[in-house]
Short mmCIF file of N, CA and C in Angstrom, two decimals:
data_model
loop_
_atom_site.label_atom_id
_atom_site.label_comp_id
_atom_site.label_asym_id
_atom_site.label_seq_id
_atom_site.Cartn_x
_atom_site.Cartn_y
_atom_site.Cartn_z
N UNK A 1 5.20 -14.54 16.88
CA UNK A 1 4.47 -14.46 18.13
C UNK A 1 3.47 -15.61 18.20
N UNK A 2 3.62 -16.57 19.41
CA UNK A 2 2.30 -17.19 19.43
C UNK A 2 1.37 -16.91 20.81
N UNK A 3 0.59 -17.26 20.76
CA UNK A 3 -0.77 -17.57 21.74
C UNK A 3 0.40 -17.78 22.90
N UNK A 4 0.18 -17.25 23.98
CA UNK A 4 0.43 -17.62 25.66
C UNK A 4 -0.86 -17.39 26.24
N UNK A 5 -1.43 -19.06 27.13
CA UNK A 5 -2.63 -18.13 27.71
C UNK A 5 -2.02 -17.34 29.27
N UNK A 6 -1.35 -18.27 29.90
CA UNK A 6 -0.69 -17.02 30.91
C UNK A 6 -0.51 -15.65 30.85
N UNK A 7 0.06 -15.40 29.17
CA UNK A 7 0.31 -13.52 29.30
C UNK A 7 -1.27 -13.34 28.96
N UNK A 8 -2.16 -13.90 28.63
CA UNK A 8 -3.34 -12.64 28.45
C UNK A 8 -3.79 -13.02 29.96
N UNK A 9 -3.42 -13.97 31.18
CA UNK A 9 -4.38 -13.93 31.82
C UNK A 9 -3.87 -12.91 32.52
N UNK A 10 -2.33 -12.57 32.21
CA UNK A 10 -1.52 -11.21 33.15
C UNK A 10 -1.81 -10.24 32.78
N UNK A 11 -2.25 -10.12 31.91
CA UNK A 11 -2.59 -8.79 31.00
C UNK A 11 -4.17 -8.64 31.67
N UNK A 12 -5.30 -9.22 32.03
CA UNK A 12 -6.43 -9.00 32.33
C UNK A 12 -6.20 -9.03 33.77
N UNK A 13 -5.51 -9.35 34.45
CA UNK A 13 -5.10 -9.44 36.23
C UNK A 13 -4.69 -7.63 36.45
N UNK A 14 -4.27 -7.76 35.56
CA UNK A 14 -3.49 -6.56 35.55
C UNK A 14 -4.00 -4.90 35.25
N UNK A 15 -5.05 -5.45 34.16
CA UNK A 15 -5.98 -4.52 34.18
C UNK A 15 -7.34 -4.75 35.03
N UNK A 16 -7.89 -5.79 35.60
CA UNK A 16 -8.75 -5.44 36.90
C UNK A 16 -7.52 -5.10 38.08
N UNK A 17 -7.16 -4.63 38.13
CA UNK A 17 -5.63 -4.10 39.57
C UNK A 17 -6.12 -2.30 39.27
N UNK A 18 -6.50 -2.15 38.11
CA UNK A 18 -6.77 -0.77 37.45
C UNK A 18 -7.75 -0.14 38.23
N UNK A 19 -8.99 -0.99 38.51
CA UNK A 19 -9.82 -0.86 39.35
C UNK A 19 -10.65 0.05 38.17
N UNK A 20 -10.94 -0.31 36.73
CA UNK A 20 -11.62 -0.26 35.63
C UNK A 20 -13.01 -1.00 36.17
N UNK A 21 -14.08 -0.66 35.61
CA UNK A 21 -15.21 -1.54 35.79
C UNK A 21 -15.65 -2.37 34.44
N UNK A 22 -14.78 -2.82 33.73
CA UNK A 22 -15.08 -2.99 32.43
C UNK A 22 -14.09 -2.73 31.39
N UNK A 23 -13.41 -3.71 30.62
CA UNK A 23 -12.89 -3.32 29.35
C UNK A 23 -13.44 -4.88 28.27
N UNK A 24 -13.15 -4.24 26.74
CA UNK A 24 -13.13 -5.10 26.19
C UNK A 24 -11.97 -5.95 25.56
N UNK A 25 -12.11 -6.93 25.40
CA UNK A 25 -11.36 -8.18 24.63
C UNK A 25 -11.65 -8.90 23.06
N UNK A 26 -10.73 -8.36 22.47
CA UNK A 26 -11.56 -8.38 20.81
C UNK A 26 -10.37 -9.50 20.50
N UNK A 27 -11.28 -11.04 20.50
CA UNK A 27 -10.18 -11.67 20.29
C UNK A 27 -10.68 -12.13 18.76
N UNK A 28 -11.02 -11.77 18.22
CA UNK A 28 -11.10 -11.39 16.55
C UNK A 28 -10.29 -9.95 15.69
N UNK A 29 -9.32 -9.64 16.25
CA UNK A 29 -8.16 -8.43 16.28
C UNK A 29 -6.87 -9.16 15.86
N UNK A 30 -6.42 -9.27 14.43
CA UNK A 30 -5.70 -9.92 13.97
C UNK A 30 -4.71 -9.69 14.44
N UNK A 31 -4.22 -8.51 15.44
CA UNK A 31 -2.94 -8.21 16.21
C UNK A 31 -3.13 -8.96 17.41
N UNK A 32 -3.73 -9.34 18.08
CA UNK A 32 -3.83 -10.52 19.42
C UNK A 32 -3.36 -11.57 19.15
N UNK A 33 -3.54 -12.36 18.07
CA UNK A 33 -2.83 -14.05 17.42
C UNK A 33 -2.58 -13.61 15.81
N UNK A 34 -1.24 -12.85 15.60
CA UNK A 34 -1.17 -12.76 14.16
C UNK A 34 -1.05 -14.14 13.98
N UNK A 35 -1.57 -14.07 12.05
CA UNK A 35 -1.12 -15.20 11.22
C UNK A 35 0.19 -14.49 10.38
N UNK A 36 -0.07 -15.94 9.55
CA UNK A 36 1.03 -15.44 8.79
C UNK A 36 0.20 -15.09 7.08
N UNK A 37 1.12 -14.13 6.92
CA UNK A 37 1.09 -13.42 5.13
C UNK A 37 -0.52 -12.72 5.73
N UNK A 38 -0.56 -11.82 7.08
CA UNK A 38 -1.51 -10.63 7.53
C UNK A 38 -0.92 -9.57 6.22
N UNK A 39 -0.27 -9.43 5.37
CA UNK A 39 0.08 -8.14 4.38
C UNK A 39 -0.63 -7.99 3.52
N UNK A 40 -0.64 -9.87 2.77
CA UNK A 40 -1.54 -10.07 1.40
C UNK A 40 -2.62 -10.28 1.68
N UNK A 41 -3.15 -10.13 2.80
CA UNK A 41 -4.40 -10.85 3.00
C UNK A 41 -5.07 -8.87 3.26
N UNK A 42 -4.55 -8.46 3.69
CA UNK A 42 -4.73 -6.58 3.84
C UNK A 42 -4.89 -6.31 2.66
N UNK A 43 -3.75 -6.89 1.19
CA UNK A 43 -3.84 -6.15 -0.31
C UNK A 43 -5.22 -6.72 -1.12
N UNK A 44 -5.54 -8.01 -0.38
CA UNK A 44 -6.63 -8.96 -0.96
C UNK A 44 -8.40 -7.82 -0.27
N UNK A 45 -8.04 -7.87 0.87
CA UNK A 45 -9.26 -6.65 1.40
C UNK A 45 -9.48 -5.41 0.83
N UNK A 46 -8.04 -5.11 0.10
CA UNK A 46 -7.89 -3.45 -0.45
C UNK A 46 -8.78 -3.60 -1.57
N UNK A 47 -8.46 -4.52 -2.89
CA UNK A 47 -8.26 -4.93 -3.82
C UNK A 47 -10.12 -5.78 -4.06
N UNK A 48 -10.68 -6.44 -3.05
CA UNK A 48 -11.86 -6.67 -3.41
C UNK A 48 -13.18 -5.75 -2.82
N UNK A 49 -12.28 -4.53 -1.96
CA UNK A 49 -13.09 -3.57 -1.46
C UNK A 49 -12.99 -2.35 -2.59
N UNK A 50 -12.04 -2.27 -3.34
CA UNK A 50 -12.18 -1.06 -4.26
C UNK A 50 -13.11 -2.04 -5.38
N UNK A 51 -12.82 -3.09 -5.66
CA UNK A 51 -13.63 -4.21 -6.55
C UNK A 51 -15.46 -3.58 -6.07
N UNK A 52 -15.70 -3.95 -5.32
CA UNK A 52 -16.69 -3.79 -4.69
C UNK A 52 -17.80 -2.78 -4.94
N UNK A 53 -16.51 -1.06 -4.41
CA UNK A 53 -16.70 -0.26 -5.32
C UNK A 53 -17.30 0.21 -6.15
N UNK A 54 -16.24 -0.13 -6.86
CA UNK A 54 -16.67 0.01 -8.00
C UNK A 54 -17.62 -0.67 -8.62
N UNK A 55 -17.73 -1.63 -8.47
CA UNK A 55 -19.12 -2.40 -8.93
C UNK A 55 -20.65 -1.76 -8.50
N UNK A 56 -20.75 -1.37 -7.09
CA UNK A 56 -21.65 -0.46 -6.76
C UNK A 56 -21.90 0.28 -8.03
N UNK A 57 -20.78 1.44 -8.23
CA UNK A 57 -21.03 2.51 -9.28
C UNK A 57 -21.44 2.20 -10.74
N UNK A 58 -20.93 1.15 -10.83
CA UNK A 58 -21.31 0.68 -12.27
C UNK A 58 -23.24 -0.42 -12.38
N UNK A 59 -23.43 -0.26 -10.77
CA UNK A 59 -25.11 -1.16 -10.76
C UNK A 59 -26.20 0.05 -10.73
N UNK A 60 -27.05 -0.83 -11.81
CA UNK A 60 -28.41 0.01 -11.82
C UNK A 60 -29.46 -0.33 -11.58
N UNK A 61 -29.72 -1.20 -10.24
CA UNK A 61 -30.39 -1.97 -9.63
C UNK A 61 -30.61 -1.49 -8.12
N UNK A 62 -31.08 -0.97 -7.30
CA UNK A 62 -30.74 -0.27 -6.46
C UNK A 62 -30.77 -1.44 -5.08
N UNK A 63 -31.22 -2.49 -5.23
CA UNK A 63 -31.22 -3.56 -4.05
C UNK A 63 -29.71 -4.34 -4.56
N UNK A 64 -29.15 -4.50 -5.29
CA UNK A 64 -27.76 -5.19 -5.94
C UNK A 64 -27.01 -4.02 -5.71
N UNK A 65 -27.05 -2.67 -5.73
CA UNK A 65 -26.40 -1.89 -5.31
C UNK A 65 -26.14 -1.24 -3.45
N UNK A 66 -27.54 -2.15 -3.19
CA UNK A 66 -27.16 -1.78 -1.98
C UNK A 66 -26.37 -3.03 -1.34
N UNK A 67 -26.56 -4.09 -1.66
CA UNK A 67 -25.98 -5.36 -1.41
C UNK A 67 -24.40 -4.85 -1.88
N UNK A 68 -24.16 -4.53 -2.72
CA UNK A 68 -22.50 -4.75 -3.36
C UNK A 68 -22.31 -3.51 -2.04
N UNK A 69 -22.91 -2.64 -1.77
CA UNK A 69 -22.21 -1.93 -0.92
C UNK A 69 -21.93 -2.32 0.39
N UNK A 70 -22.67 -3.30 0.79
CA UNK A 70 -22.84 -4.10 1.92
C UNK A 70 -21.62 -4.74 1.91
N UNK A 71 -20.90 -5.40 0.83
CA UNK A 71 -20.41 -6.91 0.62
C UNK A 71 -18.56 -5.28 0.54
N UNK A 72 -18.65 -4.44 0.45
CA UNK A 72 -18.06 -3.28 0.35
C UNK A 72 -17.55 -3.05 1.65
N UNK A 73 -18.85 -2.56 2.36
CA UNK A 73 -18.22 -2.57 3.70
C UNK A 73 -17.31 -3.36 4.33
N UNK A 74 -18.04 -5.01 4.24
CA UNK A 74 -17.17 -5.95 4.91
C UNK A 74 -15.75 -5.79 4.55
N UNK A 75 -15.60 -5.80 3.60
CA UNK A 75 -13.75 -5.83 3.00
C UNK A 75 -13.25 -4.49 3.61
N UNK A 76 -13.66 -3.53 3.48
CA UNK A 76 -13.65 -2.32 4.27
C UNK A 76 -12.77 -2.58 6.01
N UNK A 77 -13.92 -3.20 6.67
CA UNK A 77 -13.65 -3.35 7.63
C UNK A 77 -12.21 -4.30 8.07
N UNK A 78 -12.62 -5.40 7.30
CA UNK A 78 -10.98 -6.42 7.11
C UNK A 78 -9.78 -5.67 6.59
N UNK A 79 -10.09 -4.99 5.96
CA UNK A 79 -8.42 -4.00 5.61
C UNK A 79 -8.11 -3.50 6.53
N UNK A 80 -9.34 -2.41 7.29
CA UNK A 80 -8.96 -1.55 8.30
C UNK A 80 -8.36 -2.29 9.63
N UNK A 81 -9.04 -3.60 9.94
CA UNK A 81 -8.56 -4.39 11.36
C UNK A 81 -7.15 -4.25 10.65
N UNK A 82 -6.78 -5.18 9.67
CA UNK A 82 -5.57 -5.90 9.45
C UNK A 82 -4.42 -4.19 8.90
N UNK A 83 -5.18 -3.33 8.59
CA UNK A 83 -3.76 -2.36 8.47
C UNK A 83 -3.40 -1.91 9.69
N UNK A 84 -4.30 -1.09 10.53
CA UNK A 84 -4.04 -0.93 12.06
C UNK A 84 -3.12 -2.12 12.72
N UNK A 85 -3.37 -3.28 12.24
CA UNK A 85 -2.77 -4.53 13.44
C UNK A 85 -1.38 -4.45 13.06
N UNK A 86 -1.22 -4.74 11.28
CA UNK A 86 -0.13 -3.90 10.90
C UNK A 86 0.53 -2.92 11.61
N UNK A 87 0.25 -2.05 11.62
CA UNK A 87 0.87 -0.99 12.04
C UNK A 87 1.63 -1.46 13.88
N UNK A 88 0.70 -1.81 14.27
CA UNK A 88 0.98 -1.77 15.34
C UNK A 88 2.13 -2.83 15.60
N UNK A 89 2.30 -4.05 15.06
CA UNK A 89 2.83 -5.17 14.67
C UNK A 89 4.33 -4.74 14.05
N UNK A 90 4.69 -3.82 13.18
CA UNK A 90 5.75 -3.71 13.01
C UNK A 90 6.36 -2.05 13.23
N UNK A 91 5.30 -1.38 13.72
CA UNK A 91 6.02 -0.02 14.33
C UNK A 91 7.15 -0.41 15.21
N UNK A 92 7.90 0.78 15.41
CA UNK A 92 8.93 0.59 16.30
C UNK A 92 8.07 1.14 17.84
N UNK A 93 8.43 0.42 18.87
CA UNK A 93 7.44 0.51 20.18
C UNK A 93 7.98 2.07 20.82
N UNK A 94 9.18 2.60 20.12
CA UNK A 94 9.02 3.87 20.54
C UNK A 94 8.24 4.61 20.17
N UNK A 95 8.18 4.46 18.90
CA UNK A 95 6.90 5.34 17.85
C UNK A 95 5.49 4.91 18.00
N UNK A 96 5.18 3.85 18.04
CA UNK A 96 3.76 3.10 17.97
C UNK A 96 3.09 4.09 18.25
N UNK A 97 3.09 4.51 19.30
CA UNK A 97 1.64 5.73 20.15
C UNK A 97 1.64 6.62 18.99
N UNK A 98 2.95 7.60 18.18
CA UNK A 98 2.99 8.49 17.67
C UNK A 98 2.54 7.90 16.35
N UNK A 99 2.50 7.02 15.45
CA UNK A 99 2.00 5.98 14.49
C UNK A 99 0.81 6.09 14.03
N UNK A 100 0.17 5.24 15.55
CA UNK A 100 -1.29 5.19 15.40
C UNK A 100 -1.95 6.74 15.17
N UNK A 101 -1.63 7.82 16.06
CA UNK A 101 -1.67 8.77 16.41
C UNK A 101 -1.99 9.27 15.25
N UNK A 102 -0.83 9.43 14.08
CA UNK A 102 -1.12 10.29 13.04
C UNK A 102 -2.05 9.65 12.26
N UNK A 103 -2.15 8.09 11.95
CA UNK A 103 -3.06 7.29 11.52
C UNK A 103 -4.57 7.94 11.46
N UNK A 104 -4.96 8.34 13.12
CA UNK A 104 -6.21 8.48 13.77
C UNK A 104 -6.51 9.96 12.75
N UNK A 105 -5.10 11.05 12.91
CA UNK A 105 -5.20 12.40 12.37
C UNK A 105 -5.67 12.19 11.18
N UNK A 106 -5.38 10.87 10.20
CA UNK A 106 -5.49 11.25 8.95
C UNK A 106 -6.58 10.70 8.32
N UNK A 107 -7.45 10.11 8.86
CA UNK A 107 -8.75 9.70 8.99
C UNK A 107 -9.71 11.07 8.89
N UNK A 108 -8.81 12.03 9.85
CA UNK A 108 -9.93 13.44 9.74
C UNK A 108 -9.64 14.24 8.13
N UNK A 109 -8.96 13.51 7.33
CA UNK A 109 -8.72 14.81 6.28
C UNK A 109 -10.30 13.45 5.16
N UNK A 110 -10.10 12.56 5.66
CA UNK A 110 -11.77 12.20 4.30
C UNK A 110 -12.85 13.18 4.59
N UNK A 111 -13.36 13.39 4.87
CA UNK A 111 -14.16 14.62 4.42
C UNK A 111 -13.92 15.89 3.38
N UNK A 112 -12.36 16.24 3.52
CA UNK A 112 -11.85 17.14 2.48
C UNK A 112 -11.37 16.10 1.23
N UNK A 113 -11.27 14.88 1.33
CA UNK A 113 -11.35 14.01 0.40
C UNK A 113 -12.59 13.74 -0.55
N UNK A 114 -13.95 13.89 0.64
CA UNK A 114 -14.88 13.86 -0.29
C UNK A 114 -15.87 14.97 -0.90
N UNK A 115 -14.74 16.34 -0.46
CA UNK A 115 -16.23 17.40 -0.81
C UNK A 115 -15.12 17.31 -2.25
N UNK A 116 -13.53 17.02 -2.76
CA UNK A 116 -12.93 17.63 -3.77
C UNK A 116 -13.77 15.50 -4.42
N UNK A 117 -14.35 14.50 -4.47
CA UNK A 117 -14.16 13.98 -5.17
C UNK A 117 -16.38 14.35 -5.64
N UNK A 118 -16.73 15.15 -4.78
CA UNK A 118 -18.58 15.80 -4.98
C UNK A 118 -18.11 16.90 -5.89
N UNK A 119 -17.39 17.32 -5.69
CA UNK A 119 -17.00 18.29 -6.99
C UNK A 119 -17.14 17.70 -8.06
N UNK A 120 -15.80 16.82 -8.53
CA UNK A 120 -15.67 16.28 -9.15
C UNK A 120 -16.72 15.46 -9.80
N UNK A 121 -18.09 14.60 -9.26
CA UNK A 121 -19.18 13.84 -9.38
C UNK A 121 -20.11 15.08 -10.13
N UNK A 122 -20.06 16.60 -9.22
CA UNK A 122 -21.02 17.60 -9.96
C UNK A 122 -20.25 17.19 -11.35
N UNK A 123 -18.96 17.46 -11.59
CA UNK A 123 -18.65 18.06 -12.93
C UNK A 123 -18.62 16.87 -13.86
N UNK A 124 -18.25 16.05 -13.48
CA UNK A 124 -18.40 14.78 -14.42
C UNK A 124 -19.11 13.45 -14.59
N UNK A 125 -20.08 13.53 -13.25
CA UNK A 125 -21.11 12.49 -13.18
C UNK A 125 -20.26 11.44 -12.16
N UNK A 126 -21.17 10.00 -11.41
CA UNK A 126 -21.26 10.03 -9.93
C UNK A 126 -20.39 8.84 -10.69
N UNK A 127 -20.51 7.72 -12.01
CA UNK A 127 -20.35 6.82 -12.38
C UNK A 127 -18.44 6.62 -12.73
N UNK A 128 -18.40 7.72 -13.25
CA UNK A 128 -17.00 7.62 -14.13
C UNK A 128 -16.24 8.09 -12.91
N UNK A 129 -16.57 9.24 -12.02
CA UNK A 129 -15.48 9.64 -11.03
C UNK A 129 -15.49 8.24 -10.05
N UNK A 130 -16.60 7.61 -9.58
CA UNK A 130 -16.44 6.72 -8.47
C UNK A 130 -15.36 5.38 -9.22
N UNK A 131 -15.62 5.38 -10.22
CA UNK A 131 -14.70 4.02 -10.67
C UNK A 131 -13.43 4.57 -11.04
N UNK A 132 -12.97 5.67 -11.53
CA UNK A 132 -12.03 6.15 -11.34
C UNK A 132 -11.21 5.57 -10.16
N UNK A 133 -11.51 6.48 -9.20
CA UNK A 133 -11.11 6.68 -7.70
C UNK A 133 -10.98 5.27 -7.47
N UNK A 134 -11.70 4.12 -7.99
CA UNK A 134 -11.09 3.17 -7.24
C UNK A 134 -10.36 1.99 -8.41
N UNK A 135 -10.21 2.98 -9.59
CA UNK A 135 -9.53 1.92 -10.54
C UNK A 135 -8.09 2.87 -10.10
N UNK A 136 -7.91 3.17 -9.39
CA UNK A 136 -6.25 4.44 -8.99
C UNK A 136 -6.16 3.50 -7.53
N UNK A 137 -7.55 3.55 -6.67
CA UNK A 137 -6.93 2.64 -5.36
C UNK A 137 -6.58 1.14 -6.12
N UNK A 138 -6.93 0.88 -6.39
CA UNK A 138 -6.68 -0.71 -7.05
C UNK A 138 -5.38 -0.69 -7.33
N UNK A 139 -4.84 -0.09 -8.31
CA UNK A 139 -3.91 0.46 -9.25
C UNK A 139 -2.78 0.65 -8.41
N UNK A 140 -2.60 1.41 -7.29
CA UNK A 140 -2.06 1.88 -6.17
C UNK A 140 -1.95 0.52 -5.10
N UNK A 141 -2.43 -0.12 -4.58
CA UNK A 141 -2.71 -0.86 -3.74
C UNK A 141 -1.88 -2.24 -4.60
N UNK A 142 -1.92 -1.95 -5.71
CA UNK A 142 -1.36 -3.44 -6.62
C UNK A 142 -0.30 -3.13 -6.55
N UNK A 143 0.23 -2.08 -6.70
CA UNK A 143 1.82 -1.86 -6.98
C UNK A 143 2.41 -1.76 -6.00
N UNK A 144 1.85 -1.29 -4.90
CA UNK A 144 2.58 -1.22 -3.39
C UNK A 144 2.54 -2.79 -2.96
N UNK A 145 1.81 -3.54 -3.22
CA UNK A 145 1.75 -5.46 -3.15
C UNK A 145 3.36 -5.81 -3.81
N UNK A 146 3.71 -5.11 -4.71
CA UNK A 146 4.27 -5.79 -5.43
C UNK A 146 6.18 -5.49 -5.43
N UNK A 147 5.68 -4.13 -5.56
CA UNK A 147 7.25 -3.24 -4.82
C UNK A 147 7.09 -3.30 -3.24
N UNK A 148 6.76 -3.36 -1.86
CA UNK A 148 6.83 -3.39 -0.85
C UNK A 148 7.21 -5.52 -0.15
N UNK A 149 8.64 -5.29 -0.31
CA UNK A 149 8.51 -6.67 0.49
C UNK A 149 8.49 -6.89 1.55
N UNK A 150 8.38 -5.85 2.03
CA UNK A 150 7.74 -6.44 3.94
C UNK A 150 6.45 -6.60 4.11
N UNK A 151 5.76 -5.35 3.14
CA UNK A 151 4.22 -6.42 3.03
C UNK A 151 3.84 -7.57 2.93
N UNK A 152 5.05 -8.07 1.86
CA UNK A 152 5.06 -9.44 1.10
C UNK A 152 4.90 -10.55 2.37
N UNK A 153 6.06 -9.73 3.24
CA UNK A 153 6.83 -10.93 3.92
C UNK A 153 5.94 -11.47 5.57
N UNK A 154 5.03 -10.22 5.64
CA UNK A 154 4.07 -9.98 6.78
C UNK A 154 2.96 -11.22 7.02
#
């Protein structure tokens, strides 16, 4: 896919015709002008956001800990643009709506993600479970890099 400026100017003609008073244009949305190898660059966000992580859990500095969590978020956020764009990018356009859809659903189960990993922090302390959890996302996230070649190829 490349850049047409004609289709976005049809695409915004088209939505003032809506008679909307307002939408936005996020032309920092890696699905508007994909690049190329958007897969590894998603496993590289996974991979220095569980990094991140875990580094938090392992600082006993509480301004370096709030910074690594900071520097956490960001990668955070770059996975999340680039897996969504993903998604949307190689769903099938019959499914897409239903895709995203369950995507959105499964966002609501972290909370039951994090009262079973506060358990876990009561019973074994906040240090060893948090690096855990993200020496398994790491772990997980490396091997799906490695067995998945359409990630590869994305």
């Amino acid at each position: 896919e490349e850049y047409q400026r004609e289709a976005w100017h049809e695409i915004v003609e088209r939505t003032q015709a809506t008679g909307v008073d307002g939408f936005e244009l996020n032309l920092s949305c890696p699905h508007g002008l994909p690049e190329r190898r958007m897969g590894m660059a998603m496993v590289w966000a996974c991979l220095l956001y569980s990094a991140a992580v875990a580094g938090f859990a392992l600082m006993r500095d509480l301004w370096l800990a709030v910074g690594m969590l900071a520097v956490a978020g960001v990668f955070h956020s770059v996975y999340s643009a680039y897996q969504a764009s993903l998604m949307q990018l190689e769903a099938d356009p019959r499914f897409r709506s239903r895709i995203m859809a369950l995507q959105t659903t499964m966002w609501g189960v972290t909370p039951f993600a994090a009262l079973a990993m506060g358990q876990m922090i009561d019973r074994w302390g906040a240090v060893p479970v948090v690096f855990a959890w993200m020496a398994v996302a790491t772990v997980l996230c490396g091997a799906i890099a490695v067995i998945s070649r359409t990630l590869r190829d994305v």
